[in-house]
PDB file of C-alpha atoms in Angstrom:
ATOM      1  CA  UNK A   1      17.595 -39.069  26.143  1.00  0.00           C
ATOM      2  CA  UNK A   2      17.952 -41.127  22.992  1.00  0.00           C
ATOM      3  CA  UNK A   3      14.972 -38.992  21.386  1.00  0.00           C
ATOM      4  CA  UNK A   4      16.158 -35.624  22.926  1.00  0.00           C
ATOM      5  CA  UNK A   5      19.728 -36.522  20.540  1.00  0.00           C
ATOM      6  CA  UNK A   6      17.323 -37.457  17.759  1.00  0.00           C
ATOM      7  CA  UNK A   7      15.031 -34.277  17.705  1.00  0.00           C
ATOM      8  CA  UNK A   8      18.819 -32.065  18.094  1.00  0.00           C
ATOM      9  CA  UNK A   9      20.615 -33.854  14.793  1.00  0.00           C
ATOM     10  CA  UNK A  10      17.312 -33.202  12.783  1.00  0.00           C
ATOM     11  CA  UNK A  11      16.741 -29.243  13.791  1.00  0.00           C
ATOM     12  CA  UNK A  12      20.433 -29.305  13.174  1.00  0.00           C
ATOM     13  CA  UNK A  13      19.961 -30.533   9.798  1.00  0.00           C
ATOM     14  CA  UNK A  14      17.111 -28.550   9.342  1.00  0.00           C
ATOM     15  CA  UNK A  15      19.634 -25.230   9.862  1.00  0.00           C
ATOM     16  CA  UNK A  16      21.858 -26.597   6.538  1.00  0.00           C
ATOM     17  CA  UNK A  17      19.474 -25.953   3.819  1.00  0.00           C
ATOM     18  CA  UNK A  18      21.015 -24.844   0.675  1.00  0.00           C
ATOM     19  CA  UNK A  19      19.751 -21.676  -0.867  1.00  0.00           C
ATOM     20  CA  UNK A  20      17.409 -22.013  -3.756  1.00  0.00           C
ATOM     21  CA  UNK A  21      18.961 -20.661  -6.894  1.00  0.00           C
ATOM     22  CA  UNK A  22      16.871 -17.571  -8.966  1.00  0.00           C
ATOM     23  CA  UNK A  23      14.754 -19.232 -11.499  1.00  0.00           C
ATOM     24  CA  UNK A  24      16.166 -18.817 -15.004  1.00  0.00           C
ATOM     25  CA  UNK A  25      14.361 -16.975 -18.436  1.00  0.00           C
ATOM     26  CA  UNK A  26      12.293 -14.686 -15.832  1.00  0.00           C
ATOM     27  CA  UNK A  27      12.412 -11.405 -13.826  1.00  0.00           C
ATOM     28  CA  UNK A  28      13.324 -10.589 -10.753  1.00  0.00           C
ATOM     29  CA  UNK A  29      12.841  -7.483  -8.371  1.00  0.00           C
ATOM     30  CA  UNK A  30      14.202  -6.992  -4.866  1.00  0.00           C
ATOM     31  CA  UNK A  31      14.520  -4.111  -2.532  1.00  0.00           C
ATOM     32  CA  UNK A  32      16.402  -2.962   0.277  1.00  0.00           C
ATOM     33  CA  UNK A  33      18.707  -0.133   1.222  1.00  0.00           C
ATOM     34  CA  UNK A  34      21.833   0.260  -0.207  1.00  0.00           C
ATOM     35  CA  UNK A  35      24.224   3.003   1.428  1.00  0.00           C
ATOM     36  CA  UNK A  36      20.993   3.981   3.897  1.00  0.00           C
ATOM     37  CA  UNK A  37      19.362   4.466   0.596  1.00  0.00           C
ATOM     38  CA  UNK A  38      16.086   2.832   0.111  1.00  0.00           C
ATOM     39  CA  UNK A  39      16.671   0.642  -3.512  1.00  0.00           C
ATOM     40  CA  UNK A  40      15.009  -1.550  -6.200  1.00  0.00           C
ATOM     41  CA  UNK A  41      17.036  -4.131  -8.135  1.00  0.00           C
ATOM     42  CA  UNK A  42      15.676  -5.954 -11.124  1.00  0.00           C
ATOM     43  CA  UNK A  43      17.688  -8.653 -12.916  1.00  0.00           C
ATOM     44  CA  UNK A  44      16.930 -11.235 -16.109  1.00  0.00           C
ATOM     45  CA  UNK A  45      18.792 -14.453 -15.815  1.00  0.00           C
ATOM     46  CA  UNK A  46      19.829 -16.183 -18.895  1.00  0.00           C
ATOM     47  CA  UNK A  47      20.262 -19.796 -19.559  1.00  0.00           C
ATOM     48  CA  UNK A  48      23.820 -19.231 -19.471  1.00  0.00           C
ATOM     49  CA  UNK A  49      23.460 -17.623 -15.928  1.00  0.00           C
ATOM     50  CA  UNK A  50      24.161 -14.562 -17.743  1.00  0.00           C
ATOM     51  CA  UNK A  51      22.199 -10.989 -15.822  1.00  0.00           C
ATOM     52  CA  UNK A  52      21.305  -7.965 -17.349  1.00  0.00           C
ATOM     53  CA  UNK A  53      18.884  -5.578 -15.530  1.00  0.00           C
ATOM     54  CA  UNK A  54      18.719  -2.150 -13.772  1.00  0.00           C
ATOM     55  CA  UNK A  55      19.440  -0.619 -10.665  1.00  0.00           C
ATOM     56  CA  UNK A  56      17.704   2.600  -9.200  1.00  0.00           C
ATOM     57  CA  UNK A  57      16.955   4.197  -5.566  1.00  0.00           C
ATOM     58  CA  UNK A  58      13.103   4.563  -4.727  1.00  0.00           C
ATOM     59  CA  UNK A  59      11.205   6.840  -7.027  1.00  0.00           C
ATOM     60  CA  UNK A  60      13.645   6.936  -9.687  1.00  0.00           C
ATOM     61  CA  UNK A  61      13.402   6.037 -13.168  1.00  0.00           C
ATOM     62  CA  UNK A  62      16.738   3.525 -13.416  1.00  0.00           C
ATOM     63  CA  UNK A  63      20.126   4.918 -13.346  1.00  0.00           C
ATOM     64  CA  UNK A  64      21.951   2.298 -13.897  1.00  0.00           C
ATOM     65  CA  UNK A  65      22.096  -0.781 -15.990  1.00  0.00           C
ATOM     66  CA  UNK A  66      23.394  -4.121 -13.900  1.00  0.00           C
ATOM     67  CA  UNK A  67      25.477  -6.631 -15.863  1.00  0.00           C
ATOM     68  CA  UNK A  68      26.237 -10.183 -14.444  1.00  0.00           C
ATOM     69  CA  UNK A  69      26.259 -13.860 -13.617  1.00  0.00           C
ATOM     70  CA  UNK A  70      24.742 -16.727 -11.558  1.00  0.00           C
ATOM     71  CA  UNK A  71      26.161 -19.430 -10.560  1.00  0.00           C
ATOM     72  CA  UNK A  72      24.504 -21.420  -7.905  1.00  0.00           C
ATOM     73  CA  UNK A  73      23.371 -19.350  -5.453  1.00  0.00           C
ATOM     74  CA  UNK A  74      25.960 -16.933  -6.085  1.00  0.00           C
ATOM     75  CA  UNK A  75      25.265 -13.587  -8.075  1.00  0.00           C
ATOM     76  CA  UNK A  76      28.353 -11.380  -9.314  1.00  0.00           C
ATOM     77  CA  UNK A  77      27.291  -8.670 -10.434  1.00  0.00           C
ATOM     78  CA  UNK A  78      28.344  -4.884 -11.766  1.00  0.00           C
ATOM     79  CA  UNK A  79      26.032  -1.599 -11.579  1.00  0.00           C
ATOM     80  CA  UNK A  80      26.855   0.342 -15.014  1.00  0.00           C
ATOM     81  CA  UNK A  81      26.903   3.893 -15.747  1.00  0.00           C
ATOM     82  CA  UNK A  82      27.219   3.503 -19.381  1.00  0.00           C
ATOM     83  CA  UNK A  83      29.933   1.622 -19.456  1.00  0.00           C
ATOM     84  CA  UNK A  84      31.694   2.436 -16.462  1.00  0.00           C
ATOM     85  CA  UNK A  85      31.172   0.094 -13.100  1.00  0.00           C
ATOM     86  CA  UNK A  86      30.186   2.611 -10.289  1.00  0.00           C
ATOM     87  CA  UNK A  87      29.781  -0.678  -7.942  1.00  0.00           C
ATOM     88  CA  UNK A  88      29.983  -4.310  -7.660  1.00  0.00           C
ATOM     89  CA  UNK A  89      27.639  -7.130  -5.669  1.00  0.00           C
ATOM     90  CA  UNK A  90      28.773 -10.041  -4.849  1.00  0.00           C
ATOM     91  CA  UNK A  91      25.631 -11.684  -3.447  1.00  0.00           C
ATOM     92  CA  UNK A  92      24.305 -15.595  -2.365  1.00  0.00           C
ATOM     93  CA  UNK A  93      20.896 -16.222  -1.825  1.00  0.00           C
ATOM     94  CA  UNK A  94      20.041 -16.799   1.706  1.00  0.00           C
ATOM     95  CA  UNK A  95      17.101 -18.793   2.341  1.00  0.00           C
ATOM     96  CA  UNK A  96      15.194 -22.119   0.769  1.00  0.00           C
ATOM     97  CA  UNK A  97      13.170 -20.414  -1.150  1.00  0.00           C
ATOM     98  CA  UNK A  98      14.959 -17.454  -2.867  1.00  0.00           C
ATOM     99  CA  UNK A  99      13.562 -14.546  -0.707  1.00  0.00           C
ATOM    100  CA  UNK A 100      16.414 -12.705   0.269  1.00  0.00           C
ATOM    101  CA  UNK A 101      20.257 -12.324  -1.078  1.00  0.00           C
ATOM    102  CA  UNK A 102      22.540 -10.786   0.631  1.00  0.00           C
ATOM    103  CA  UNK A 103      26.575  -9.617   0.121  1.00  0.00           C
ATOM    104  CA  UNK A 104      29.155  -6.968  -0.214  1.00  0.00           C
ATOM    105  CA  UNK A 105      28.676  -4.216  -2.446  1.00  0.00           C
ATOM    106  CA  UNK A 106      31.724  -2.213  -3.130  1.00  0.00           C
ATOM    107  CA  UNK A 107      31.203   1.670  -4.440  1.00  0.00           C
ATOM    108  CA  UNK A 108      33.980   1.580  -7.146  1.00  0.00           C
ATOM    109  CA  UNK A 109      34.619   5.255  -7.034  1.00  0.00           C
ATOM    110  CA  UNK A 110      34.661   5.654  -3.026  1.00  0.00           C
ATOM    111  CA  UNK A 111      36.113   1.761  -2.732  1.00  0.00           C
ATOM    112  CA  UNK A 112      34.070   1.862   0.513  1.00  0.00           C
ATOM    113  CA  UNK A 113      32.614  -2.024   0.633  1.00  0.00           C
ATOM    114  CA  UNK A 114      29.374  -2.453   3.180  1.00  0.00           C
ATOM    115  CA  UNK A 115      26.866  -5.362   3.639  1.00  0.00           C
ATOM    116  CA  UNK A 116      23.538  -5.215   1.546  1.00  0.00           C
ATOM    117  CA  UNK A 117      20.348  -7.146   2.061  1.00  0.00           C
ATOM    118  CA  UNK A 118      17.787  -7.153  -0.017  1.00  0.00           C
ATOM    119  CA  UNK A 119      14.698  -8.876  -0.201  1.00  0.00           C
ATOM    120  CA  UNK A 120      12.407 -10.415  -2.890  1.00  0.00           C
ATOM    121  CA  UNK A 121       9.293  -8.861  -3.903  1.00  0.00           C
ATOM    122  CA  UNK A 122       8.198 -10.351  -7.067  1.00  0.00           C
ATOM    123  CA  UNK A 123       8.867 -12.333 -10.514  1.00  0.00           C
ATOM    124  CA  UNK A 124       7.399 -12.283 -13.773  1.00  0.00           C
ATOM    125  CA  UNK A 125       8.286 -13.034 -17.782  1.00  0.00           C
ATOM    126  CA  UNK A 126       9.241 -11.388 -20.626  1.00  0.00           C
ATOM    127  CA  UNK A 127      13.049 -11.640 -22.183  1.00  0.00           C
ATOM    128  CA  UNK A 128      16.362  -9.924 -21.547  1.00  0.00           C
ATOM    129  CA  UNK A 129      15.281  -7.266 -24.097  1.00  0.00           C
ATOM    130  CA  UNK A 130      11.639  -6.880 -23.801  1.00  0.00           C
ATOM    131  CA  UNK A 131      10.181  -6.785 -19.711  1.00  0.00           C
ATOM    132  CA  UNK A 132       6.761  -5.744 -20.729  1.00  0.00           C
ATOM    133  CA  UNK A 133       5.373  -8.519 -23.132  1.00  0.00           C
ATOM    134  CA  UNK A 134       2.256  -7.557 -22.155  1.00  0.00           C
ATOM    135  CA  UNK A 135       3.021  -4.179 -24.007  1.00  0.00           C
ATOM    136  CA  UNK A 136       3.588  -4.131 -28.017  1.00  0.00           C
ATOM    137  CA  UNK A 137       5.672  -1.037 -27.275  1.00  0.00           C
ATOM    138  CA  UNK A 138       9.639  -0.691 -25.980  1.00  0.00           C
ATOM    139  CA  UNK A 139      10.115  -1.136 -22.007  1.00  0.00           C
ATOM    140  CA  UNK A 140      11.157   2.543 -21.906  1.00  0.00           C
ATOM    141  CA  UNK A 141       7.894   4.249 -23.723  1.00  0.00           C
ATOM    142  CA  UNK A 142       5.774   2.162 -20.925  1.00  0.00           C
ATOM    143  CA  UNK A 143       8.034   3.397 -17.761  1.00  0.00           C
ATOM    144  CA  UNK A 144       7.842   6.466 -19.143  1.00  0.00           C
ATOM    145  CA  UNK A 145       3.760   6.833 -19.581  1.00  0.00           C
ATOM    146  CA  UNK A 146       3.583   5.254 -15.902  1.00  0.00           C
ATOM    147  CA  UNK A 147       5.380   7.946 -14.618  1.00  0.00           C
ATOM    148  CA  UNK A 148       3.585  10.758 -16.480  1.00  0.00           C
ATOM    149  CA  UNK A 149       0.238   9.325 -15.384  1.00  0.00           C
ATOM    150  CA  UNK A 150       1.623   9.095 -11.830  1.00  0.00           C
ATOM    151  CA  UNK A 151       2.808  12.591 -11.916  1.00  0.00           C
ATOM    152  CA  UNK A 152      -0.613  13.825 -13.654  1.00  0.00           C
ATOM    153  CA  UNK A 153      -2.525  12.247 -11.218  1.00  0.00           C
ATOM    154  CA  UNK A 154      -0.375  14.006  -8.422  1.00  0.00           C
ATOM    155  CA  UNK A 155      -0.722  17.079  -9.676  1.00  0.00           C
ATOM    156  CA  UNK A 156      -4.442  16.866 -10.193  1.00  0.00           C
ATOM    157  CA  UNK A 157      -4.471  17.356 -13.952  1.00  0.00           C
ATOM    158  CA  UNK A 158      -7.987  15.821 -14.272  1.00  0.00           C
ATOM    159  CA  UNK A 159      -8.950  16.384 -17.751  1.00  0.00           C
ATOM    160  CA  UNK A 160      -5.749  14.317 -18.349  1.00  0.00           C
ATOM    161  CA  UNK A 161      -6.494  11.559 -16.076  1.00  0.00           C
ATOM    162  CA  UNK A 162     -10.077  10.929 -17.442  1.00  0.00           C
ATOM    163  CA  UNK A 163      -9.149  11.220 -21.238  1.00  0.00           C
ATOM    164  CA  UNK A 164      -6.256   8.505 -20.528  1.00  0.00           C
ATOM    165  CA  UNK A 165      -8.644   6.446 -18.795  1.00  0.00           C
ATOM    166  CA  UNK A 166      -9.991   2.794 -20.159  1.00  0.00           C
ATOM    167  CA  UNK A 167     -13.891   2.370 -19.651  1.00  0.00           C
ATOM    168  CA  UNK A 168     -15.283   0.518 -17.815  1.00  0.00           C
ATOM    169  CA  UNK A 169     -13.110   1.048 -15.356  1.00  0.00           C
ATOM    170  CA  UNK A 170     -13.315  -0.906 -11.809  1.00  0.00           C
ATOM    171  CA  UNK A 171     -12.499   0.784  -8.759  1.00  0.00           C
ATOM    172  CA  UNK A 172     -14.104   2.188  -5.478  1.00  0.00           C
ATOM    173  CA  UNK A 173     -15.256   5.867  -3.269  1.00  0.00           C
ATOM    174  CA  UNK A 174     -12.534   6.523  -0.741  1.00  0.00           C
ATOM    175  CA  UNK A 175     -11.373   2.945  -0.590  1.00  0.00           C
ATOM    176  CA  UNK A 176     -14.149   1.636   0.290  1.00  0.00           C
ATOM    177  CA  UNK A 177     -17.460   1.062  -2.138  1.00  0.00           C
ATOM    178  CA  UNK A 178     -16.986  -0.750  -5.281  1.00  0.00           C
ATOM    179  CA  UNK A 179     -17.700   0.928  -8.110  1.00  0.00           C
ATOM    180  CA  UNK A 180     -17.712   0.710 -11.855  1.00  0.00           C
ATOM    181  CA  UNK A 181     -17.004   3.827 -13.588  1.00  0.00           C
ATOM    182  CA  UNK A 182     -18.066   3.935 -17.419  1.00  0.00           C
ATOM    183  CA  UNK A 183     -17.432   7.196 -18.671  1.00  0.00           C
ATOM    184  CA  UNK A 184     -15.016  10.095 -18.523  1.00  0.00           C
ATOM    185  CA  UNK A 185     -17.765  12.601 -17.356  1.00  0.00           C
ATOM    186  CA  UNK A 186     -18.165  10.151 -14.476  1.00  0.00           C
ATOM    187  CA  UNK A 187     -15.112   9.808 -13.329  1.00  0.00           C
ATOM    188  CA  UNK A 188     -14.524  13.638 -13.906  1.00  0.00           C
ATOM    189  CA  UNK A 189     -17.643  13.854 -11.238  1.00  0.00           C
ATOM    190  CA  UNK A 190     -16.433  11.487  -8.553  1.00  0.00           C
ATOM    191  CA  UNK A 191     -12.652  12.349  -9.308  1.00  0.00           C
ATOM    192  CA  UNK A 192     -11.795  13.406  -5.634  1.00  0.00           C
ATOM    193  CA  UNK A 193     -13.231  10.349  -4.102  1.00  0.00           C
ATOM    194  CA  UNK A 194     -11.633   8.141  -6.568  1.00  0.00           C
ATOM    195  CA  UNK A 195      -7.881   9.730  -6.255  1.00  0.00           C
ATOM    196  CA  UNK A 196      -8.293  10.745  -2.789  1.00  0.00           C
ATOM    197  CA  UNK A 197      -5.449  11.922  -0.153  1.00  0.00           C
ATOM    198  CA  UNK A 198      -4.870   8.779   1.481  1.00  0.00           C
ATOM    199  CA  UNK A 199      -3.891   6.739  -2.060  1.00  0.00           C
ATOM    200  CA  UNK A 200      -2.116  10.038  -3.510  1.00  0.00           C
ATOM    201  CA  UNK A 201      -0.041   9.709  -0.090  1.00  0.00           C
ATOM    202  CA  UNK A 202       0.654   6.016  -1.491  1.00  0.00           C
ATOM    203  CA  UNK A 203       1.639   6.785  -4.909  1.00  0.00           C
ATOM    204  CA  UNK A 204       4.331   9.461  -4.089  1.00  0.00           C
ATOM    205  CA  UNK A 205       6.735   6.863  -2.439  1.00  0.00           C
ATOM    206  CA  UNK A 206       6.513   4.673  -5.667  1.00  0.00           C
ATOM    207  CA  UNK A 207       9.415   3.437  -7.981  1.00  0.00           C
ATOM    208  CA  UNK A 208       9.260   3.302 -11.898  1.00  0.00           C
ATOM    209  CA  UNK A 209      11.848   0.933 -12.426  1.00  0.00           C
ATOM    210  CA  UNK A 210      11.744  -2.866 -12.756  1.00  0.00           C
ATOM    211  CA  UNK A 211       7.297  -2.493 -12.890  1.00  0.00           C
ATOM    212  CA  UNK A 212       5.563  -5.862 -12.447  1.00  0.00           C
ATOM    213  CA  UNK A 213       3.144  -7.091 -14.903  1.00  0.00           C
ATOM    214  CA  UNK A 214       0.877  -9.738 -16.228  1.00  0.00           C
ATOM    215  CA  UNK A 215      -1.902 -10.233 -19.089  1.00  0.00           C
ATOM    216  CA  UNK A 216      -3.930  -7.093 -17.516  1.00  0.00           C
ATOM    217  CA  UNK A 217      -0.942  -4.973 -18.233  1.00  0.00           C
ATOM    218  CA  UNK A 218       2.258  -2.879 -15.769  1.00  0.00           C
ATOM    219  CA  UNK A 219       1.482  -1.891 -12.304  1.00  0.00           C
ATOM    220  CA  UNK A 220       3.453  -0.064 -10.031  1.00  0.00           C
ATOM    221  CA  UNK A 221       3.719   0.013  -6.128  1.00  0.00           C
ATOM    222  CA  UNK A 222       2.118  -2.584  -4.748  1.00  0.00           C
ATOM    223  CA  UNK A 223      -0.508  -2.344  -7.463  1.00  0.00           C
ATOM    224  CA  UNK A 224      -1.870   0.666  -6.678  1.00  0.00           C
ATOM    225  CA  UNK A 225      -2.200   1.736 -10.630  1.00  0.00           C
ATOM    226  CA  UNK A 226      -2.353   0.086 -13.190  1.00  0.00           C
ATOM    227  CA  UNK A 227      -1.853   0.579 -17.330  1.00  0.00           C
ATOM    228  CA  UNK A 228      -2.503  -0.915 -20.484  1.00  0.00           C
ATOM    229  CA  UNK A 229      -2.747  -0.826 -24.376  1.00  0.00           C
ATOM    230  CA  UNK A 230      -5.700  -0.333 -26.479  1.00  0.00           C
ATOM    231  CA  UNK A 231      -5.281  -2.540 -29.699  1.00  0.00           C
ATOM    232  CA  UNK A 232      -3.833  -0.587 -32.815  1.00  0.00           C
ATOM    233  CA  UNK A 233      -6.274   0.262 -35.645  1.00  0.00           C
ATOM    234  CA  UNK A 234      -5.756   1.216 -39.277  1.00  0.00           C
ATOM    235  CA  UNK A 235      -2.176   0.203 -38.547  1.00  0.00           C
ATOM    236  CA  UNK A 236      -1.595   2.841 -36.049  1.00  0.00           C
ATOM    237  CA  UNK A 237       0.263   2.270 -32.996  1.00  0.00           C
ATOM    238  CA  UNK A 238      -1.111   0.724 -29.508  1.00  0.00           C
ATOM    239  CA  UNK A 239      -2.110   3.868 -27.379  1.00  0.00           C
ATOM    240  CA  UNK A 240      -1.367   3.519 -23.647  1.00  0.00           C
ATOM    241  CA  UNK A 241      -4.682   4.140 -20.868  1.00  0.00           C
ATOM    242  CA  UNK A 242      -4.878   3.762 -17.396  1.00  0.00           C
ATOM    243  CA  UNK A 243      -6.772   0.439 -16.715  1.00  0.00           C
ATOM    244  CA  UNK A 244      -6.694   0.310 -12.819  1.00  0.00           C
ATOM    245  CA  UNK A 245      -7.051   1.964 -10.045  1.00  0.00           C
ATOM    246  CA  UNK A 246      -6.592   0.146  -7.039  1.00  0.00           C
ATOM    247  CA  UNK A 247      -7.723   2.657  -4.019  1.00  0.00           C
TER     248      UNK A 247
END
């Protein structure tokens, strides 16, 4: 009986974690729906606990800037329209290991207040005013080329594709044989099996906003695409190529 109190106390102090606080001088992207709406947060956290970031709904470039601070676990923060607040979150982070936050977000303009969850889907550097390090170009030319590229690979523009395309480029038939691709004619000949229906079906449903990246470059969805820079020459500026297709 002894043990049976014993094994209770410690699952009961097992249930009264604290929640791990964001990690500071980083990004961080979550999703979730807000108002039924499916959603993509991204906030920079200061030494200071100070945010800045953006808010946008799925497939959108960013509509709104988010301004804010941490304090603990606890996130206040406003969603901007320029410089109007269209909403406010007041959030904690909910489990050990800073997976989820959750709070009430109140539309300022409806003053309707609801319970949002959202949940974490990735980190990665850069500074409050320059996401992409990996890129020697502002955040806003790089969103912007993703989403072109997305869009001309949707609508089949081919000649575009290839000429915006790094070589070699590593990638696969239908999903399913490996394959490195070394030219533009080749890729112009096995374009259908490269970008076939099944990962066009995938990129549709992807945001723009808040794009993870690394030393290889930006990728959006779940890394279904990739991009990068070619180094300047002669002093003129990076240009941006497609450097990944992941199929």
């Amino acid at each position: 009986m002894r043990y049976l109190f014993t094994l209770i106390a410690f699952c009961l102090a097992l249930t009264g974690f604290s929640a791990a606080p964001l990690e500071k001088n980083r990004w961080h992207d979550f999703e979730g729906l807000v108002a039924d709406k499916g959603s993509h947060l991204s906030i920079y956290i200061e030494d200071n606990g100070k945010i800045v970031g953006s808010f946008c709904y799925a497939a959108k470039k960013p509509e709104h800037t988010v301004q804010g601070l941490m304090e603990g676990d606890r996130l206040q923060l406003s969603i901007m329209n320029g410089q109007k607040v269209v909403a406010r979150f007041d959030a904690r982070m909910t489990s050990s290991d800073a997976d989820r936050m959750e709070g009430d977000w109140r539309n300022e303009e409806t003053n309707d207040v609801f319970i949002v969850k959202l949940t974490y889907i990735a980190s990665c550097g850069g500074d409050a005013k320059h996401r992409y390090t990996a890129i020697d170009l502002p955040d806003s030319v790089a969103e912007a080329f993703m989403q072109t590229a997305v869009t001309k690979i949707l609508a089949k523009d081919k000649q575009w594709v290839v000429n915006h395309t790094f070589y070699p480029l590593e990638t696969s038939l239908l999903g399913k044989k490996g394959i490195t691709i070394r030219s533009a004619a080749q890729l112009l000949s096995l374009y259908d099996k490269v970008f076939y229906e099944a990962y066009l079906s995938r990129l549709r449903s992807v945001c723009f906003c808040g794009l993870f990246h690394n030393y290889r470059g930006l990728m959006v969805g779940r890394g279904e695409l990739w991009i990068g820079q070619v180094p300047s020459t002669s002093g003129k500026k990076p240009r941006l190529v497609i450097n990944g297709v992941v199929n």
